[in-house]
Each structure stands twice: as structure tokens, then as C-alpha cells.
Coordinates of C-alpha atoms in Angstrom, one line a residue:
X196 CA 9.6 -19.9 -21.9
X197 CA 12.9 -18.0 -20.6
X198 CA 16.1 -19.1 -20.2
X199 CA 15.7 -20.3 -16.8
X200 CA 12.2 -21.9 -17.2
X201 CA 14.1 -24.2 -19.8
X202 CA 16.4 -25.1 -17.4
X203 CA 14.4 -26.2 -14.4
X204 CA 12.5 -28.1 -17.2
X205 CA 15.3 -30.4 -18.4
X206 CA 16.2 -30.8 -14.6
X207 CA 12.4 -32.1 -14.2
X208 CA 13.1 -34.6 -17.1
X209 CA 16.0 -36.0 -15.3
X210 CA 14.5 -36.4 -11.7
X211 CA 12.9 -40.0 -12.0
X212 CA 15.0 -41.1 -9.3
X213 CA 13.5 -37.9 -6.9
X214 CA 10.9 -37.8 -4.5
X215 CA 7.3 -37.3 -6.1
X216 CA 7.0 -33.9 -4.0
X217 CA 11.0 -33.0 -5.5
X218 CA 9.6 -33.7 -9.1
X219 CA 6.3 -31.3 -8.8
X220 CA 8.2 -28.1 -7.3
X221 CA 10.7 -28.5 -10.5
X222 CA 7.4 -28.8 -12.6
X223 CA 6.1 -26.2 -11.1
X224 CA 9.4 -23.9 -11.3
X225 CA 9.4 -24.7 -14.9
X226 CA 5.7 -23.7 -15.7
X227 CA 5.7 -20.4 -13.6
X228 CA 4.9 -17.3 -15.9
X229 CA 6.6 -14.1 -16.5
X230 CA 3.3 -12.4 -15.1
X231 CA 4.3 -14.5 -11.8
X232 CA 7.7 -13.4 -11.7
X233 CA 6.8 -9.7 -12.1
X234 CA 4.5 -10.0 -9.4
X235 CA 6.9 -12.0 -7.0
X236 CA 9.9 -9.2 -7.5
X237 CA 7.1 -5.9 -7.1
X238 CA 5.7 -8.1 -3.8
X239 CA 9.2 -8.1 -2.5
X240 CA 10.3 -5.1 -2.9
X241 CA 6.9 -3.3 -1.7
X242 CA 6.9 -5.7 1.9
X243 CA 10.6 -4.8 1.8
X244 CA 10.5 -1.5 1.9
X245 CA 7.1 -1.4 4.0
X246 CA 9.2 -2.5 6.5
X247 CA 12.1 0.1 6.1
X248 CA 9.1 2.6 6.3
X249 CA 9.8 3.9 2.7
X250 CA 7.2 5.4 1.1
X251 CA 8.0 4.1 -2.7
X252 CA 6.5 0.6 -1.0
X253 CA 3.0 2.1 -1.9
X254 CA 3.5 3.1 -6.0
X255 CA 5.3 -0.2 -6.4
X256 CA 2.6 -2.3 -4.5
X257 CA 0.6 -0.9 -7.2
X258 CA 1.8 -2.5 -9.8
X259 CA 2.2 -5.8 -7.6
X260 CA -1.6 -6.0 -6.7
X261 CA -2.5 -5.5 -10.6
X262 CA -0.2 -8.5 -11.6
X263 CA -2.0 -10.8 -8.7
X264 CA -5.6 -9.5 -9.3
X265 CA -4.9 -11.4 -12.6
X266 CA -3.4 -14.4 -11.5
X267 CA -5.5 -15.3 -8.3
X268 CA -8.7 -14.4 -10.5
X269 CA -7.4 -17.3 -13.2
X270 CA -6.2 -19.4 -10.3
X271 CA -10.0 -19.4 -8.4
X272 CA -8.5 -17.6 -5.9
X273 CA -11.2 -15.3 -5.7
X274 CA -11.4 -13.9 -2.3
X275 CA -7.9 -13.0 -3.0
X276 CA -8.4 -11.6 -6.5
X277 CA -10.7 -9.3 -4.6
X278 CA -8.5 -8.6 -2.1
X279 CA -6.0 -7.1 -4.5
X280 CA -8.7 -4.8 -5.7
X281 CA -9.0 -3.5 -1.8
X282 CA -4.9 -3.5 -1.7
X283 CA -5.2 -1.1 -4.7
X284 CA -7.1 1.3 -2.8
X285 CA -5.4 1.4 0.4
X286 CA -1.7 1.7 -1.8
X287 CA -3.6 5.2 -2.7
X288 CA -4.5 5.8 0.9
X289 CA -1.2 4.7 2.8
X290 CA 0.3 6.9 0.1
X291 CA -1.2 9.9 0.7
X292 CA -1.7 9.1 4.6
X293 CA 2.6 8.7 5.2
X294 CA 3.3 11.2 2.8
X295 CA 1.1 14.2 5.2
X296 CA 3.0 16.2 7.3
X297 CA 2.9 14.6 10.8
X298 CA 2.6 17.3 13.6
X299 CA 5.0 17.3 16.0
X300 CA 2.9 15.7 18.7
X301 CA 2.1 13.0 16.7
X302 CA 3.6 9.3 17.0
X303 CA 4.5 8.3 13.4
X304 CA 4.1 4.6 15.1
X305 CA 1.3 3.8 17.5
X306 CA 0.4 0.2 19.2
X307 CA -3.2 -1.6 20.3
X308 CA -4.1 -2.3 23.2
X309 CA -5.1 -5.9 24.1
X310 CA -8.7 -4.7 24.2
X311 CA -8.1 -3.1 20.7
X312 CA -6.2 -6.8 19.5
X313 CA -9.2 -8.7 20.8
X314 CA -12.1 -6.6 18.6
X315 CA -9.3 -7.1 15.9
X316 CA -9.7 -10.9 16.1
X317 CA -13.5 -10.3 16.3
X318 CA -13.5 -8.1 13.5
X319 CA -11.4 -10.9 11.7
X320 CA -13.3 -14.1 12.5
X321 CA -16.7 -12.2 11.7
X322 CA -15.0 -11.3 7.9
X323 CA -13.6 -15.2 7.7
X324 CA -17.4 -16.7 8.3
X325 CA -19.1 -14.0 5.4
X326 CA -16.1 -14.3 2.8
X327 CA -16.0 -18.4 3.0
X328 CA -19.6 -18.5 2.9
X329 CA -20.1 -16.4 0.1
X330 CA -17.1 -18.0 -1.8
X331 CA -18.7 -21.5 -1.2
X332 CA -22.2 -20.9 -2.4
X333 CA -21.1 -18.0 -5.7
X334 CA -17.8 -19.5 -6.8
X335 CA -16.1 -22.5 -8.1
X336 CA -13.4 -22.1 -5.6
X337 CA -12.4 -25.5 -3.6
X338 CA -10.8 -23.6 -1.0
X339 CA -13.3 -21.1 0.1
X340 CA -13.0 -21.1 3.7
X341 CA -9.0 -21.0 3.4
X342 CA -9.4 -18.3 1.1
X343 CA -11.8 -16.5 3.1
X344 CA -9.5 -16.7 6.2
X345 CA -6.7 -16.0 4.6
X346 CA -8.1 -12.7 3.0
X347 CA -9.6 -11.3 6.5
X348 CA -6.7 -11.5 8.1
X349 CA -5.0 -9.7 5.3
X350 CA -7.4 -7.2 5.2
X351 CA -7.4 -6.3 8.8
X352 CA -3.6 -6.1 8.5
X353 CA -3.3 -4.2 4.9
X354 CA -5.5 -1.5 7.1
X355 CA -3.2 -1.1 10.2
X356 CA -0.4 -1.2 8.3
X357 CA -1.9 2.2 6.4
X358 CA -2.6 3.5 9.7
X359 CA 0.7 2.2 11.1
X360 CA 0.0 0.2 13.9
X361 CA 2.7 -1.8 15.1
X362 CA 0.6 -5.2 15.3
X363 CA 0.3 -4.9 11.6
X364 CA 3.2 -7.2 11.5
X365 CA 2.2 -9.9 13.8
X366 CA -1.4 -10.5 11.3
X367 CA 1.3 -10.2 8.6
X368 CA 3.6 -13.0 9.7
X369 CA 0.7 -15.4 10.7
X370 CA -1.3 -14.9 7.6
X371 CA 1.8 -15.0 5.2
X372 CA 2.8 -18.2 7.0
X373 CA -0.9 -19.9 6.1
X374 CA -0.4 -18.5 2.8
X375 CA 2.6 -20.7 1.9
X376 CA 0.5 -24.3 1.7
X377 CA -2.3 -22.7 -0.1
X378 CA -0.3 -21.2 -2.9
X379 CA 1.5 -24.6 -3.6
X380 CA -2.0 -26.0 -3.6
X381 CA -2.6 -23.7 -6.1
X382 CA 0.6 -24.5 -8.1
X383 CA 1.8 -21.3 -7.6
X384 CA 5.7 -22.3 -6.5
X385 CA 7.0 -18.7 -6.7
X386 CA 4.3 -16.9 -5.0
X387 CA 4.5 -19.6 -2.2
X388 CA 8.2 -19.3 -1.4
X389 CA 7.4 -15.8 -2.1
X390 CA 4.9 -15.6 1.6
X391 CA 7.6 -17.0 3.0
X392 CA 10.3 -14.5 2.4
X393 CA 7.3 -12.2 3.2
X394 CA 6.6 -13.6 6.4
X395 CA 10.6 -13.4 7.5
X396 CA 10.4 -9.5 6.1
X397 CA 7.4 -9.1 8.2
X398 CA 9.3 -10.4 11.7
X399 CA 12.2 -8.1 11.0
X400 CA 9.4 -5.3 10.1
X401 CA 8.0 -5.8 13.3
X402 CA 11.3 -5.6 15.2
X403 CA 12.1 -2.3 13.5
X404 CA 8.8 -0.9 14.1
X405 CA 8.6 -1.8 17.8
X406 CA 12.3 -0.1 18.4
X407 CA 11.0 3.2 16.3
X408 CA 7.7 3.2 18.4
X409 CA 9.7 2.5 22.0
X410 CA 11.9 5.9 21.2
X411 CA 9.0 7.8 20.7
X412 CA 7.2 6.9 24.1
X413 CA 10.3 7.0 26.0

């Protein structure tokens, strides 16, 4: 256990006098992993500089998705395990996709239309039905409809950000936010307070995004 785990440990002791729900985010603090940490700092910085449109975001989501195929697959959270398996290979795509040469007459940001949005929702509730039903009747998990939801909507969005649609954000904010309850569910403090800093990245990513893609149709 590091320095800090210790700490937040003997703070956990000494918190009889605290709210039940002030005692178990100390616990948890205390009993979040190293593998966590890594994961939590590489998720940051790759939403971080998703947003900034840098291309490193894409090598250091790599090592991100690795650390959390590990984690959600011990934690049951197997939709999202898999999910990281997907985020692996669209790291290698977005990669190779913003690092071609973009033609001149090309918008290096492009928006949906509400027709497009709506088959995106489709698309989205179609994915939620088949992943929670799977997830119910092959797995142990006792979240699979949360799970499932919450990895469509990620999926949808981990694709339009590759392609770099602006609404990217919006599935990103929303589905970061629904995140947050079912990572302290899982006892996973960090990660949950993790989606939340996500979900504020992904609100100033959007505003970014929108001003880049106004210059280029004005």
C-alpha cells in the first residue's frame, strides 16, 4: 500500500463520528490499487488531450484501455471490459485516421444532422437491448442493463470521436455522467470521480470543437 493509501486509511479509522457514505469513500480511497491509479492518470490525459485535438491522446489511451480491460473484467464489469477491447482498436484507427493528410477541401470537424442524431439514438438503444440481454443470461454481472447502456452509448461516441464529429462530446458527457454511480457501485472511488472530471473535459471539448467547426463553415 503507498504512502497515501496509508494515509486515507488511518483517516478511515478515525471517522466513527462521519456519515456512513463519508466512511465508505475513505475505505474505498484507501483500498484503490496502483493498477487504478495508472489507469485514472492515462484516462485523463488521453480525454484531455482528445479534446485539445492532440494526436498523443490515441498512444496513451492505449495504455489506459489495457489497465481497465483488467480491472472492469475482475470487477464484472463485463460489457465494459469488452468495451476496452473495441477502444483498443479504434486508438489504432483514430491514430492513423488524424494523423492522414487532410485535403484542403476537407473539414477537419464535421457535425450530424438531427436526422443523423436520431439513427444515432436508434443505433444506440438497439446495442443497449442486445448487450444487457446478453450480459444478463452469460454473465454474473448484477448490473447488466446499466452496463449494457452505458457501453452503447460509449461505443457510438468512441466511433464519432475517431471520425470527428462534433456530437461526439454530447454522448460523451451524458454517458460519463451515468458512469459516475455505477463505478461507486462497483467500489471503484477513483475511476468514479475520474467520469466526472471526464464528463467536465468533455463539455469544454465540445465548446472547443464547436468554435473550430464554426470557422471552417464560415
Amino acid at each position: 500500500m503507498n504512502a497515501f493509501a496509508k494515509f486515507v486509511s488511518l483517516l478511515a479509522k478515525d471517522t466513527k463520528a462521519m456519515p456512513a457514505i463519508i466512511q465508505q469513500i475513505f475505505q474505498q480511497f484507501a483500498q484503490t490499487t496502483m493498477l487504478e491509479w495508472i489507469g485514472t492518470i492515462t484516462g485523463f490525459l488521453c480525454v484531455y488531450l482528445a479534446a485539445k485535438q492532440h494526436i498523443l491522446n490515441w498512444p496513451i489511451s492505449v495504455i489506459s484501455v489495457l489497465t481497465y480491460a483488467y480491472i472492469f473484467y475482475h470487477s464484472k464489469l463485463y460489457g465494459d471490459a469488452v468495451l476496452q477491447l473495441y477502444f483498443l482498436s479504434t486508438a489504432i484507427y483514430g491514430w492513423y485516421y488524424w494523423s492522414k493528410k487532410i485535403r484542403e477541401d476537407d473539414k477537419p470537424i464535421v457535425s450530424f444532422t438531427n436526422h443523423e442524431m436520431l439513427f444515432t439514438l436508434i443505433i444506440i438503444v438497439i446495442l443497449t437491448v442486445l448487450l444487457g440481454t446478453f450480459l444478463q443470461k452469460m454473465t454474473d454481472s448484477d448490473v447488466p442493463y446499466a452496463d449494457g447502456f452505458c457501453t452503447a452509448v460509449s461505443f457510438v461516441a468512441q466511433f464519432l470521436m475517431t471520425r470527428k464529429v462534433l456530437q461526439n462530446w454530447l454522448l460523451w458527457i451524458f454517458v460519463d455522467i451515468c458512469y459516475i454511480p455505477l463505478y461507486f457501485h462497483k467500489g471503484l472511488l477513483l475511476t468514479a470521480i475520474l467520469y466526472f472530471a471526464f464528463a467536465i473535459i468533455a463539455w469544454m471539448g465540445y465548446k472547443d470543437w464547436r468554435v473550430t467547426y464554426r470557422t471552417f463553415i464560415l
